[in-house]
Structure formats: C-alpha cells, structure tokens
mmCIF file of C-alpha atoms and ligand atoms in Angstrom:
data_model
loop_
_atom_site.group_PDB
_atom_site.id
_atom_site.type_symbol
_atom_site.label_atom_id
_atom_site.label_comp_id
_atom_site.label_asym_id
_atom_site.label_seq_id
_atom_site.Cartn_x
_atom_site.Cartn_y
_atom_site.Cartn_z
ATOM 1 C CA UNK A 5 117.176 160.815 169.911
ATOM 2 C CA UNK A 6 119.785 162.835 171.428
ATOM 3 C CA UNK A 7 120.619 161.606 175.085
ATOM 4 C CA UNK A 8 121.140 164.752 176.952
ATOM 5 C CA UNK A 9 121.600 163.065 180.537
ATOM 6 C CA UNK A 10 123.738 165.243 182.843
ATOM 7 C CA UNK A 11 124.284 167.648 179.874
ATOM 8 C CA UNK A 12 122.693 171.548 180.736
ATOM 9 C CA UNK A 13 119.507 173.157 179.748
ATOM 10 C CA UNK A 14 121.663 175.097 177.341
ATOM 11 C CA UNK A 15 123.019 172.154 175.971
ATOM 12 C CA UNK A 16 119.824 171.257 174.710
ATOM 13 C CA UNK A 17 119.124 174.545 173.517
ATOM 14 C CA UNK A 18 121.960 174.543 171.062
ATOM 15 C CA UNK A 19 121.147 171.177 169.999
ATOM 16 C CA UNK A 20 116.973 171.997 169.696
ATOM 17 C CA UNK A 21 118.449 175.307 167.337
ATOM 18 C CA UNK A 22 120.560 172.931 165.462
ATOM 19 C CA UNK A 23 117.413 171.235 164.547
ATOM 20 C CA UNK A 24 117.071 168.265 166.647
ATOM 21 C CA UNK A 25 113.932 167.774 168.567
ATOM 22 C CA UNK A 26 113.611 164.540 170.861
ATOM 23 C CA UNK A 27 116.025 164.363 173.832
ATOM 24 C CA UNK A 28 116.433 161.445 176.098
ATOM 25 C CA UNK A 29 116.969 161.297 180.168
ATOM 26 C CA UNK A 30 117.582 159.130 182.825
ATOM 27 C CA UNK A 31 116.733 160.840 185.960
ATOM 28 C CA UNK A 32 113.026 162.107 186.459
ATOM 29 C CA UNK A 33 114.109 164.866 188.780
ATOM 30 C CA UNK A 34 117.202 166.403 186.369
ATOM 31 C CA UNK A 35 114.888 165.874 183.473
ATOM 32 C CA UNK A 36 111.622 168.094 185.173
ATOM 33 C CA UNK A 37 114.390 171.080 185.855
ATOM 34 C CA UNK A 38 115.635 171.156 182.559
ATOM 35 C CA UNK A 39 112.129 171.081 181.144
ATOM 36 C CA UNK A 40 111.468 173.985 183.412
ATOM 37 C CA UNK A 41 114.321 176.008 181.941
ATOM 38 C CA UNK A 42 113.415 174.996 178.260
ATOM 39 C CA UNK A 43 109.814 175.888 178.562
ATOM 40 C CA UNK A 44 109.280 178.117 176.142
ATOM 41 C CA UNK A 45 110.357 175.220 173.685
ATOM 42 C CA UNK A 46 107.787 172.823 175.228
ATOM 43 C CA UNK A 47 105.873 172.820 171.850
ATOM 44 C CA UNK A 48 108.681 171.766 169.346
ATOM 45 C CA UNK A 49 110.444 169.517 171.789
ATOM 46 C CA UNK A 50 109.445 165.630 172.019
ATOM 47 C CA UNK A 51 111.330 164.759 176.152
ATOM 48 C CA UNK A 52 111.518 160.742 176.237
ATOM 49 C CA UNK A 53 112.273 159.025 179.863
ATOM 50 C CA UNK A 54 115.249 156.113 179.094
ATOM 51 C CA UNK A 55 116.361 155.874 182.519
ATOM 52 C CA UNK A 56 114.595 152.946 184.844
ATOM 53 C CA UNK A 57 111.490 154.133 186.573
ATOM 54 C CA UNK A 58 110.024 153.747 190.605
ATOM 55 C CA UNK A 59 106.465 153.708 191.264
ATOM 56 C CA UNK A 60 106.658 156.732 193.191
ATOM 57 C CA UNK A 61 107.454 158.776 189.948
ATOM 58 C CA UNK A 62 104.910 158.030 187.616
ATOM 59 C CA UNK A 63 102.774 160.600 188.582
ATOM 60 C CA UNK A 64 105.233 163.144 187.525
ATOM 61 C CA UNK A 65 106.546 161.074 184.232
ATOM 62 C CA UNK A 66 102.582 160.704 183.419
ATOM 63 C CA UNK A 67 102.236 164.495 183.159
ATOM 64 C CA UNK A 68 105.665 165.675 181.745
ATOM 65 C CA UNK A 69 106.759 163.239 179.325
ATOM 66 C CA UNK A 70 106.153 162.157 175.886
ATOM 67 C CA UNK A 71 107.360 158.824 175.568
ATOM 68 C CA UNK A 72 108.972 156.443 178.484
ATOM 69 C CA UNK A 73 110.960 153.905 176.719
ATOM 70 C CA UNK A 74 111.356 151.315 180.092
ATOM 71 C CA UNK A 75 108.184 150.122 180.671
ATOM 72 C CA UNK A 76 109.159 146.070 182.183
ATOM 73 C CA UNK A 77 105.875 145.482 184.258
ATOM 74 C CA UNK A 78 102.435 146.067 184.597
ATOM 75 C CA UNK A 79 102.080 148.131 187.625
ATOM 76 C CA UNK A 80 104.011 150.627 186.467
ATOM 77 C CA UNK A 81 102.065 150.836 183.043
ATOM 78 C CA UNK A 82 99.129 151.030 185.088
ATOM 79 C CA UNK A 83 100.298 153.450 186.936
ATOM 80 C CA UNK A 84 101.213 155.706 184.061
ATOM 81 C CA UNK A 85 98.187 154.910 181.897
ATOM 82 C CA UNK A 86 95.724 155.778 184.902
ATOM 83 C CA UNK A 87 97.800 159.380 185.980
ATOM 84 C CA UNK A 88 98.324 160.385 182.408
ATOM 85 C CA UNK A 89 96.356 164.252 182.151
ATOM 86 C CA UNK A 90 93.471 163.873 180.185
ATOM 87 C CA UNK A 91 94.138 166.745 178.338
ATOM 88 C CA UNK A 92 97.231 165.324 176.762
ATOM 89 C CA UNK A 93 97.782 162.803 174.134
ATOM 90 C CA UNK A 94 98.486 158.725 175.538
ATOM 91 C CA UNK A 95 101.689 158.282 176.656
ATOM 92 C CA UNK A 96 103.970 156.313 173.959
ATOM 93 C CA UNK A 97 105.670 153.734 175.729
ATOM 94 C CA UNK A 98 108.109 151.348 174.883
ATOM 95 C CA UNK A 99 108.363 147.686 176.494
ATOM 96 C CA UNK A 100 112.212 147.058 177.585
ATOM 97 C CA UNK A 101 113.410 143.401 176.930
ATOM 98 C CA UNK A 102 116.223 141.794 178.733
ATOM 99 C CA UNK A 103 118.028 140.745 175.875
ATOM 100 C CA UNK A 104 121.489 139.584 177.166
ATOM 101 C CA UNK A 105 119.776 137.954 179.744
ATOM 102 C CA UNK A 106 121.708 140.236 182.589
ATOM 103 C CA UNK A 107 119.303 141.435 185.529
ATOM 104 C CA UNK A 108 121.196 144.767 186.503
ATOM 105 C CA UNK A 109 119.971 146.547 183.598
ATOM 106 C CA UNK A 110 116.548 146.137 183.731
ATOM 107 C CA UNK A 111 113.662 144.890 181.363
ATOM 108 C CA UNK A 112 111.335 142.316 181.130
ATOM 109 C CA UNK A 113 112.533 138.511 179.866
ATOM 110 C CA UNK A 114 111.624 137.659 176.394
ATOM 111 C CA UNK A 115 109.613 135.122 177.436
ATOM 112 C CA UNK A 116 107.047 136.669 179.743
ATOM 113 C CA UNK A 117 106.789 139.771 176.499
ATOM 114 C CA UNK A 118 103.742 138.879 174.906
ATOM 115 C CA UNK A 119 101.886 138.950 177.608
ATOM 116 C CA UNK A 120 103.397 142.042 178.715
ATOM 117 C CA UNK A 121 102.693 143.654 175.635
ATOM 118 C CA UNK A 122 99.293 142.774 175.923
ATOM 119 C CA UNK A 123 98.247 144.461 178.879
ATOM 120 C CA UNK A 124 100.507 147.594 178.065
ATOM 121 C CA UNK A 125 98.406 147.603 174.866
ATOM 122 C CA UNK A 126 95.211 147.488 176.493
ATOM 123 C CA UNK A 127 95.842 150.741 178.683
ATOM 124 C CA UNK A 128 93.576 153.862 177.551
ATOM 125 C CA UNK A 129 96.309 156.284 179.084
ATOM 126 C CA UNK A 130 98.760 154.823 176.916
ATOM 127 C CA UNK A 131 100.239 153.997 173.394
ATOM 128 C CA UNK A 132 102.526 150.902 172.778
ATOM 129 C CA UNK A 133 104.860 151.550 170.056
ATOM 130 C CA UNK A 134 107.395 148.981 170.453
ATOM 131 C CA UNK A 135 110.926 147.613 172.059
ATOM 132 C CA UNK A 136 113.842 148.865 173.663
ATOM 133 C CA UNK A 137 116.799 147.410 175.093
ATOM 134 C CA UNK A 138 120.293 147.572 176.511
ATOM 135 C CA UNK A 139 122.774 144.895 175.423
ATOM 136 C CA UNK A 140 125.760 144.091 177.097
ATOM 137 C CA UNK A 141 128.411 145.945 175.449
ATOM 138 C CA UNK A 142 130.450 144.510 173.307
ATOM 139 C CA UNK A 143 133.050 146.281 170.935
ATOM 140 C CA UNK A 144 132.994 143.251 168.397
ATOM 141 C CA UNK A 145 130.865 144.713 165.448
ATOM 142 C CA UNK A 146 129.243 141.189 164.662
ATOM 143 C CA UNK A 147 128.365 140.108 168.023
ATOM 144 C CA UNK A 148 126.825 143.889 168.477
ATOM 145 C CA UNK A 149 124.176 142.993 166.402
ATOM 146 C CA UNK A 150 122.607 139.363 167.466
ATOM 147 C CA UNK A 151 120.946 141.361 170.217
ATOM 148 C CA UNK A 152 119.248 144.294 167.951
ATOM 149 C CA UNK A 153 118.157 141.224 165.337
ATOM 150 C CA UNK A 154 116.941 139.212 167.987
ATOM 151 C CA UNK A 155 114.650 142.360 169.480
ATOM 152 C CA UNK A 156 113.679 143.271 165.633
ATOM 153 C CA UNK A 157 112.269 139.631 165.456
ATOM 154 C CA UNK A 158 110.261 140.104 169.356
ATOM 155 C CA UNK A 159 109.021 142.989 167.293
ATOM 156 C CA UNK A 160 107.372 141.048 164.546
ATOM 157 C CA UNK A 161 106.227 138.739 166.784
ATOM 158 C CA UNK A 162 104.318 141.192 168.112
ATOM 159 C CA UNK A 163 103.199 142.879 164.797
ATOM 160 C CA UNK A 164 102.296 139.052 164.128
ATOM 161 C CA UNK A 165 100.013 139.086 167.206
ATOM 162 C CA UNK A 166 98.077 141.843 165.826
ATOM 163 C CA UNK A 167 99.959 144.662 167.901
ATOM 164 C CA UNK A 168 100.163 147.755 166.268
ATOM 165 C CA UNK A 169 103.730 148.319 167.302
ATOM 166 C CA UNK A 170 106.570 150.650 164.687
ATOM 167 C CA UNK A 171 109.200 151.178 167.396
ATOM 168 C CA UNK A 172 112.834 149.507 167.560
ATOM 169 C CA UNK A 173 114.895 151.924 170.605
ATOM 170 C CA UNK A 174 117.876 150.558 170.246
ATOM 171 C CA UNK A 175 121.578 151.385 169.498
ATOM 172 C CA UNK A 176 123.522 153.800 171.677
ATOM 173 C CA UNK A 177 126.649 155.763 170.758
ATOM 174 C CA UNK A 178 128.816 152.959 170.235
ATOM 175 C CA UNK A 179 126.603 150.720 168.558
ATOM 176 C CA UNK A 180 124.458 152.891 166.421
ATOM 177 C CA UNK A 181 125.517 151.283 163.020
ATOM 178 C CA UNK A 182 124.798 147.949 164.427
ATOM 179 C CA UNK A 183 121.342 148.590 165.635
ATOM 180 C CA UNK A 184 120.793 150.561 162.497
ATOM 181 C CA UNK A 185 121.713 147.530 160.310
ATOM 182 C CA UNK A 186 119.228 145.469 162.460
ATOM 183 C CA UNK A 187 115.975 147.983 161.798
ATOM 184 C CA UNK A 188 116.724 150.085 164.777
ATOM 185 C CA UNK A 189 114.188 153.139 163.854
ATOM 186 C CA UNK A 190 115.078 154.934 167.262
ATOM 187 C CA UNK A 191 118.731 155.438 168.551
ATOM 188 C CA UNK A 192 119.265 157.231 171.400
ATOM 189 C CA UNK A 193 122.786 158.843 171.273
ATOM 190 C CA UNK A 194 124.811 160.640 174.273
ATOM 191 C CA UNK A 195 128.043 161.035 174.059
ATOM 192 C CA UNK A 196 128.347 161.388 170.048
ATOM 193 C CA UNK A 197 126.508 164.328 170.173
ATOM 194 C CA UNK A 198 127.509 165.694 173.436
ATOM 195 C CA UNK A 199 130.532 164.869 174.152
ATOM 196 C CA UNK A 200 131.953 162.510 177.708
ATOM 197 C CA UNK A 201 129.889 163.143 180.149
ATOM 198 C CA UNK A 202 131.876 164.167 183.151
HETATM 199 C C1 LIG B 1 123.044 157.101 178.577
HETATM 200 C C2 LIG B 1 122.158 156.256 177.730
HETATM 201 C C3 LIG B 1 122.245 156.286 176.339
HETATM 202 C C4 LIG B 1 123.291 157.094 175.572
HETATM 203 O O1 LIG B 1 124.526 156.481 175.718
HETATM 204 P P1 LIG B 1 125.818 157.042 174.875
HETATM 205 O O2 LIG B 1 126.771 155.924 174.993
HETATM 206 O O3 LIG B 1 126.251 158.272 175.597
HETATM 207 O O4 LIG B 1 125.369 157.300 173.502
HETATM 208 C C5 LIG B 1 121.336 155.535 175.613
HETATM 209 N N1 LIG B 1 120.405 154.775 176.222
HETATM 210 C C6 LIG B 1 120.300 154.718 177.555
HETATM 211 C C7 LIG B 1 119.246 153.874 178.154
HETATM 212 C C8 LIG B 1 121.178 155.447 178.347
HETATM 213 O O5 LIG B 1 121.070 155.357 179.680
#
C-alpha cells in the first residue's frame, strides 16, 4: 500500500499510472478531497483509512472507503458496520493491536483481542480481514521484528478460533523487510515511495 498522506492528488495519479492501486491516509477530511480530484479513477483505485478514527467520522469513512485498518473498539465498528451504503461491498477492516504496549498510538491490548475480533466479525456492514499495528520504532533490525512475529501469532490465534482472517498490515518504510520476514502480507509505505513528507 502506498501511504500517500499529505502527498497531492497528482501524486497519486503518477503513482495509480505507474501501476499501483491501494493508497493509504490518515486524515478523513484530506483523504475525501483527494478522492474528489481522483474520481474518475474511483473504479481501479482501492483508498484504505490508516490514520486513528472519531466517532463523528464514520459516517463519511462508511461511504468512501474500502478498507479502515484502525478499528480498536466496538462502537466504532458498529458505527461503521451500521452506516456502510448498502449498495457497496462490507467494509474490510482491520483490528489494530497495541503491540509495544505504548497508549499514544492507539489500538486495542492483546489481551482484550479475541473478544474484539469477535464482535467486529459478527457485523453485517463489515469484513474482518485481520491485524495491524504500529511498533515503537526501533532501527535495530532484530528487535524490529519481535513485534510483527508476535502480531503474526495474534493472527493464528484468531485463524485458530475459527476467524476467517488473511490480513497482516504491518511494516512501514523503515521496517518493511522486517515485517515482510514476519508474514506481513500488507505494508503500507510513505516516504519510500514518496519521498519526506514536508
Ligand atoms: C504515515 C504512516 C505510514 C507510512 O510511513 P512511512 O514511514 O512514510 O513509510 C504507515 N502507517 C501508518 C499508520 C502511518 O501513519
């Protein structure tokens, strides 16, 4: 997934004609502007929400996105499940674990998951597909990847629990080999593709 935060409308354009086709962003209200300009490639573009998400959005999320990666409580998964447009397909979702046990990021501890998962999974509106996280950085190449094993084993867990879940979101720019080496199957890369954001 190509993380095109802060980056222009035309900045996905050049990447979408370069062949790439699901884009990730943080902010609800950037992200529904560029969609706006990119309309006409609405039908070969895949738009995935990464960025934490307030009640007060979903309704908007529910109708413009494909896949929201940072689901970390029911409310809002009920939220999106029960404004989702019939006429589209569910919502995939992803269920965000705290793995480095830090609160400012976000996510939902490892030990209240399964239950989590659960009622995410029971939502008509929606489609669980897996896990996605946010370690703490670390520039150590060993230590990057005890948090992407650790979410690839929540992951079987699950699949152990009977939950039809595929997804591992995990690895950004500067851990991508890491999470890759760990079974990431979705990284979602900014800056490598990009360039700094300013
Ligand atoms: C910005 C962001 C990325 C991309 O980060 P890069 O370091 O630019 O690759 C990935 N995931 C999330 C959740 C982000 O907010």
């Amino acid at each position: 997934m190509a993380v095109s935060k802060t980056f222009s409308g035309a900045a996905v354009r050049e990447a979408h004609a370069a062949g790439q086709r699901a884009f990730g962003e943080n902010y609800v209200q950037e992200a529904l502007a560029k969609m706006a300009a990119l309309a006409d490639l609405r039908a070969s573009i895949e738009w995935h929400l990464i960025g934490p998400l307030q009640s007060n959005k979903t309704r908007e999320v529910a109708a413009a996105f494909d896949w929201v990666h940072t689901i970390d409580r029911p409310k809002i998964a009920e939220r999106l499940s029960a404004q989702r447009p019939p006429g589209l397909p569910p919502l995939q979702v992803c269920i965000q674990v705290n793995v480095s046990g830090e609160t400012s990021k976000g996510g939902v501890e490892p030990a209240a998951l399964a239950t989590l998962a659960r009622q995410v999974a029971a939502l008509p509106g929606l489609t669980l597909r897996g896990l996605m996280s946010i370690p703490e950085p670390t520039s150590d190449p060993v230590a990057q990847r005890a948090p992407h094993r650790e979410l690839a084993r929540m992951l079987r867990g699950l699949v152990a629990e009977g939950l039809a879940v595929d997804t591992l979101s995990m690895g950004m720019s500067a851990d991508l080999e890491a999470a890759i080496a760990e079974g990431a199957t979705m990284v979602r890369v900014g800056t490598a593709i990009f360039g700094a954001r300013g």
